[in-house]
Tab-separated table of C-alpha atoms in Angstrom:
chain	number	residue	atom	x	y	z
A	1	MET	CA	124.634	155.578	89.888
A	2	ASP	CA	121.218	155.138	88.376
A	3	HIS	CA	121.100	155.002	84.605
A	4	PHE	CA	118.251	155.792	82.260
A	5	ASP	CA	118.144	155.057	78.566
A	6	ILE	CA	115.375	155.778	76.138
A	7	ALA	CA	115.247	152.108	75.260
A	8	SER	CA	114.166	151.446	78.819
A	9	ARG	CA	110.899	153.205	78.045
A	10	ARG	CA	110.002	150.226	75.956
A	11	ARG	CA	110.243	147.931	78.939
A	12	VAL	CA	107.063	146.725	80.479
A	13	LEU	CA	106.793	148.424	83.857
A	14	GLY	CA	105.211	146.851	86.900
A	15	ALA	CA	102.370	148.495	88.775
A	16	ALA	CA	104.735	149.693	91.465
A	17	VAL	CA	107.014	151.217	88.881
A	18	VAL	CA	104.192	153.008	87.129
A	19	ALA	CA	102.880	154.313	90.416
A	20	ALA	CA	106.275	155.688	91.399
A	21	GLY	CA	106.961	157.167	87.986
A	22	ALA	CA	108.492	155.393	85.012
A	23	LEU	CA	111.183	158.058	84.699
A	24	LEU	CA	112.690	157.185	88.067
A	25	LEU	CA	112.420	153.423	88.057
A	26	THR	CA	113.058	152.225	84.523
A	27	GLY	CA	116.380	150.644	85.513
A	28	CYS	CA	119.579	149.868	83.651
A	29	GLY	CA	120.681	147.759	80.723
A	30	GLY	CA	119.324	146.824	77.311
A	31	SER	CA	115.822	147.146	76.057
A	32	GLY	CA	114.787	143.533	76.213
A	33	ASP	CA	112.342	143.819	73.338
A	34	SER	CA	113.429	141.619	70.488
A	35	GLY	CA	112.401	142.577	67.018
A	36	ASP	CA	113.256	146.221	67.560
A	37	SER	CA	115.552	147.261	64.739
A	38	GLY	CA	116.399	150.743	65.887
A	39	GLY	CA	119.658	152.105	67.272
A	40	LYS	CA	120.329	154.289	70.283
A	41	GLY	CA	117.345	154.397	72.515
A	42	SER	CA	114.913	153.702	69.713
A	43	ALA	CA	111.595	152.073	70.475
A	44	ARG	CA	108.496	151.067	68.618
A	45	GLN	CA	105.087	149.370	68.617
A	46	ASP	CA	101.281	149.505	68.937
A	47	VAL	CA	98.441	147.279	70.085
A	48	ALA	CA	95.094	148.682	71.151
A	49	SER	CA	93.645	151.914	69.841
A	50	LEU	CA	93.191	154.505	72.572
A	51	HIS	CA	92.667	158.238	72.515
A	52	SER	CA	95.367	160.345	74.119
A	53	ASP	CA	95.460	163.970	75.164
A	54	ALA	CA	97.594	166.376	73.188
A	55	PRO	CA	99.492	169.175	74.965
A	56	ASP	CA	96.629	171.564	74.249
A	57	GLY	CA	94.217	169.255	76.064
A	58	LYS	CA	92.319	168.236	72.929
A	59	ALA	CA	91.849	164.604	72.071
A	60	THR	CA	94.123	163.395	69.309
A	61	ALA	CA	93.493	160.742	66.699
A	62	GLN	CA	93.814	157.152	67.806
A	63	ALA	CA	97.232	155.546	67.527
A	64	ALA	CA	97.322	153.760	64.203
A	65	PRO	CA	98.950	150.374	63.684
A	66	SER	CA	102.356	150.758	62.084
A	67	SER	CA	103.478	149.088	58.878
A	68	ASP	CA	105.868	146.989	60.983
A	69	ASP	CA	103.775	143.814	61.297
A	70	GLY	CA	100.832	145.733	62.725
A	71	ARG	CA	102.679	146.833	65.856
A	72	PRO	CA	101.180	149.849	67.654
A	73	GLN	CA	102.873	153.150	66.803
A	74	LEU	CA	103.188	155.551	69.728
A	75	ARG	CA	103.261	159.310	69.208
A	76	LEU	CA	105.165	162.021	71.044
A	77	ASP	CA	101.884	163.151	72.578
A	78	SER	CA	100.687	159.686	73.586
A	79	SER	CA	99.288	159.789	77.105
A	80	GLU	CA	100.730	157.717	79.941
A	81	GLU	CA	97.429	155.812	80.028
A	82	GLU	CA	97.776	154.908	76.379
A	83	LYS	CA	101.413	153.840	76.684
A	84	ASN	CA	100.710	151.813	79.819
A	85	ARG	CA	97.794	150.118	78.060
A	86	TYR	CA	100.035	148.986	75.205
A	87	TRP	CA	102.774	147.747	77.546
A	88	HIS	CA	100.217	145.899	79.655
A	89	ILE	CA	98.954	144.021	76.607
A	90	TYR	CA	102.515	143.128	75.598
A	91	ALA	CA	103.459	142.036	79.124
A	92	GLN	CA	100.403	139.852	79.498
A	93	CYS	CA	101.153	138.202	76.166
A	94	LEU	CA	104.687	137.397	77.309
A	95	LYS	CA	103.378	136.026	80.606
A	96	GLU	CA	100.795	133.852	78.874
A	97	HIS	CA	103.566	132.399	76.712
A	98	GLY	CA	105.720	131.473	79.690
A	99	HIS	CA	108.133	134.408	79.998
A	100	LYS	CA	109.318	134.923	83.583
A	101	MET	CA	107.911	137.936	85.407
A	102	ILE	CA	109.010	139.810	88.536
A	103	ALA	CA	105.911	139.475	90.677
A	104	VAL	CA	107.100	141.748	93.477
A	105	ARG	CA	107.280	144.656	91.025
A	106	GLY	CA	103.791	144.132	89.692
A	107	PRO	CA	101.872	141.974	87.203
A	108	ASP	CA	103.375	143.690	84.139
A	109	SER	CA	107.030	143.570	85.160
A	110	VAL	CA	108.977	141.367	82.760
A	111	ASP	CA	112.167	139.662	83.959
A	112	ASP	CA	114.804	140.963	81.505
A	113	THR	CA	117.279	138.359	82.780
A	114	ASP	CA	115.173	135.491	81.424
A	115	HIS	CA	117.003	134.337	78.299
A	116	SER	CA	115.540	130.837	78.236
A	117	ALA	CA	114.199	129.160	75.116
A	118	THR	CA	110.699	129.725	76.466
A	119	ALA	CA	111.345	133.446	76.896
A	120	LYS	CA	112.721	133.722	73.370
A	121	ALA	CA	109.696	131.901	71.993
A	122	ALA	CA	107.377	134.194	73.977
A	123	THR	CA	109.148	137.286	72.672
A	124	LYS	CA	108.748	136.041	69.123
A	125	ALA	CA	105.090	135.136	69.622
A	126	CYS	CA	104.303	138.565	71.063
A	127	ALA	CA	106.389	140.644	68.651
A	128	SER	CA	103.300	142.109	66.978
A	129	LYS	CA	102.203	143.574	70.324
A	130	LEU	CA	105.472	145.352	71.128
A	131	PRO	CA	104.851	149.126	70.952
A	132	LEU	CA	106.888	151.209	68.547
A	133	GLN	CA	108.286	154.465	69.905
A	134	PRO	CA	107.583	157.711	67.999
A	135	PRO	CA	109.683	157.970	64.810
A	136	GLU	CA	111.156	161.219	66.131
A	137	MET	CA	112.869	159.162	68.839
A	138	ASP	CA	114.217	156.592	66.400
A	139	GLU	CA	117.735	157.335	65.212
A	140	SER	CA	117.103	155.506	61.950
A	141	THR	CA	114.213	157.808	60.995
A	142	ASN	CA	115.290	161.066	62.637
A	143	PRO	CA	118.436	162.580	61.076
A	144	HIS	CA	118.518	165.125	63.926
A	145	TYR	CA	118.422	162.499	66.674
A	146	ASP	CA	121.748	163.380	68.339
A	147	ASP	CA	121.035	167.125	68.337
A	148	ASP	CA	117.518	166.501	69.611
A	149	TYR	CA	118.776	164.217	72.348
A	150	ARG	CA	121.284	166.796	73.552
A	151	ALA	CA	118.499	169.389	73.591
A	152	TYR	CA	116.364	166.949	75.577
A	153	VAL	CA	119.045	166.512	78.254
A	154	LYS	CA	119.597	170.283	78.473
A	155	CYS	CA	115.863	170.725	78.943
A	156	LEU	CA	115.790	168.152	81.755
A	157	ASN	CA	118.533	170.033	83.568
A	158	ARG	CA	116.895	173.408	82.974
A	159	LYS	CA	113.691	172.125	84.525
A	160	GLY	CA	115.339	170.689	87.613
A	161	LEU	CA	116.220	167.088	86.753
A	162	LYS	CA	120.013	167.105	87.024
A	163	VAL	CA	121.453	164.521	84.648
A	164	THR	CA	124.425	163.991	82.326
A	165	ALA	CA	124.093	162.418	78.880
A	166	LEU	CA	126.141	159.332	78.078
A	167	PRO	CA	128.810	159.897	75.388
A	168	ASP	CA	126.828	158.025	72.727
A	169	ASN	CA	123.504	159.720	73.596
A	170	SER	CA	121.983	156.351	74.460
A	171	GLY	CA	120.881	157.501	77.896
A	172	TRP	CA	121.802	159.577	80.905
A	173	THR	CA	122.958	159.277	84.510
A	174	TYR	CA	121.749	161.205	87.531
A	175	ASP	CA	124.050	163.979	88.741
A	176	GLY	CA	122.488	163.934	92.183
A	177	ASN	CA	119.265	164.190	94.110
A	178	THR	CA	116.405	166.262	92.800
A	179	THR	CA	113.680	168.103	94.659
A	180	LEU	CA	111.140	167.064	92.016
A	181	SER	CA	108.545	164.461	92.928
A	182	ALA	CA	108.065	161.354	90.800
A	183	ASP	CA	105.024	162.908	89.121
A	184	GLN	CA	106.928	166.129	88.467
A	185	GLN	CA	109.826	164.220	86.946
A	186	THR	CA	107.431	162.369	84.666
A	187	GLN	CA	105.944	165.676	83.536
A	188	VAL	CA	109.395	167.193	82.985
A	189	ASP	CA	110.429	164.195	80.913
A	190	LYS	CA	107.293	164.425	78.776
A	191	SER	CA	107.527	168.183	78.239
A	192	CYS	CA	111.231	168.001	77.369
A	193	THR	CA	110.615	165.127	74.967
A	194	LEU	CA	107.980	167.186	73.152
A	195	GLU	CA	110.157	170.293	73.202
A	196	ALA	CA	113.326	168.607	71.941
A	197	PHE	CA	111.978	165.993	69.506
A	198	GLY	CA	108.757	167.580	68.264
A	199	GLY	CA	108.353	168.453	64.591
A	200	LYS	CA	111.899	167.713	63.443
A	201	THR	CA	111.414	164.679	61.193
A	202	GLN	CA	110.093	164.578	57.661
């Protein structure tokens, strides 16, 4: 059964994955981004400054570098273009430093099974380019994380993406096939993330 965890969002997705929808093809397992100090499904970082569209269609302020070694800080309303831009920069940095890639999945697809000394050195060298997920999706900064995550999963189901949360709220598994297209699933994921996690942290 396919498995999705929020940490997987931090993975650098290949062109084929992005085209098919990150929600469907993120894959299983750990996050693969060293230097991330968060718990369940947390994610963080920032690189280039790009404008993103807020839910109301208005341009939001540029993503500001975080206090965590200058890493880019994503927001709940960050656009897919913005997030993909950050992950592309991180992936290319890893590649330039010798980390193995999965070419058949696209130029930005990092091989999470590469645990060589070269890969570890690349991860360390590129740590400042690893995007940080929104603080609302970081268990260490959001005291309502578990409640928000359960609300997120309920929202996914309500909108047609049939899934079941893992016991520790670190991810979910598919309950079966969905009639939603890849683009629709991406939109459902984004809207449910905003609905469940928005405006709850201090």
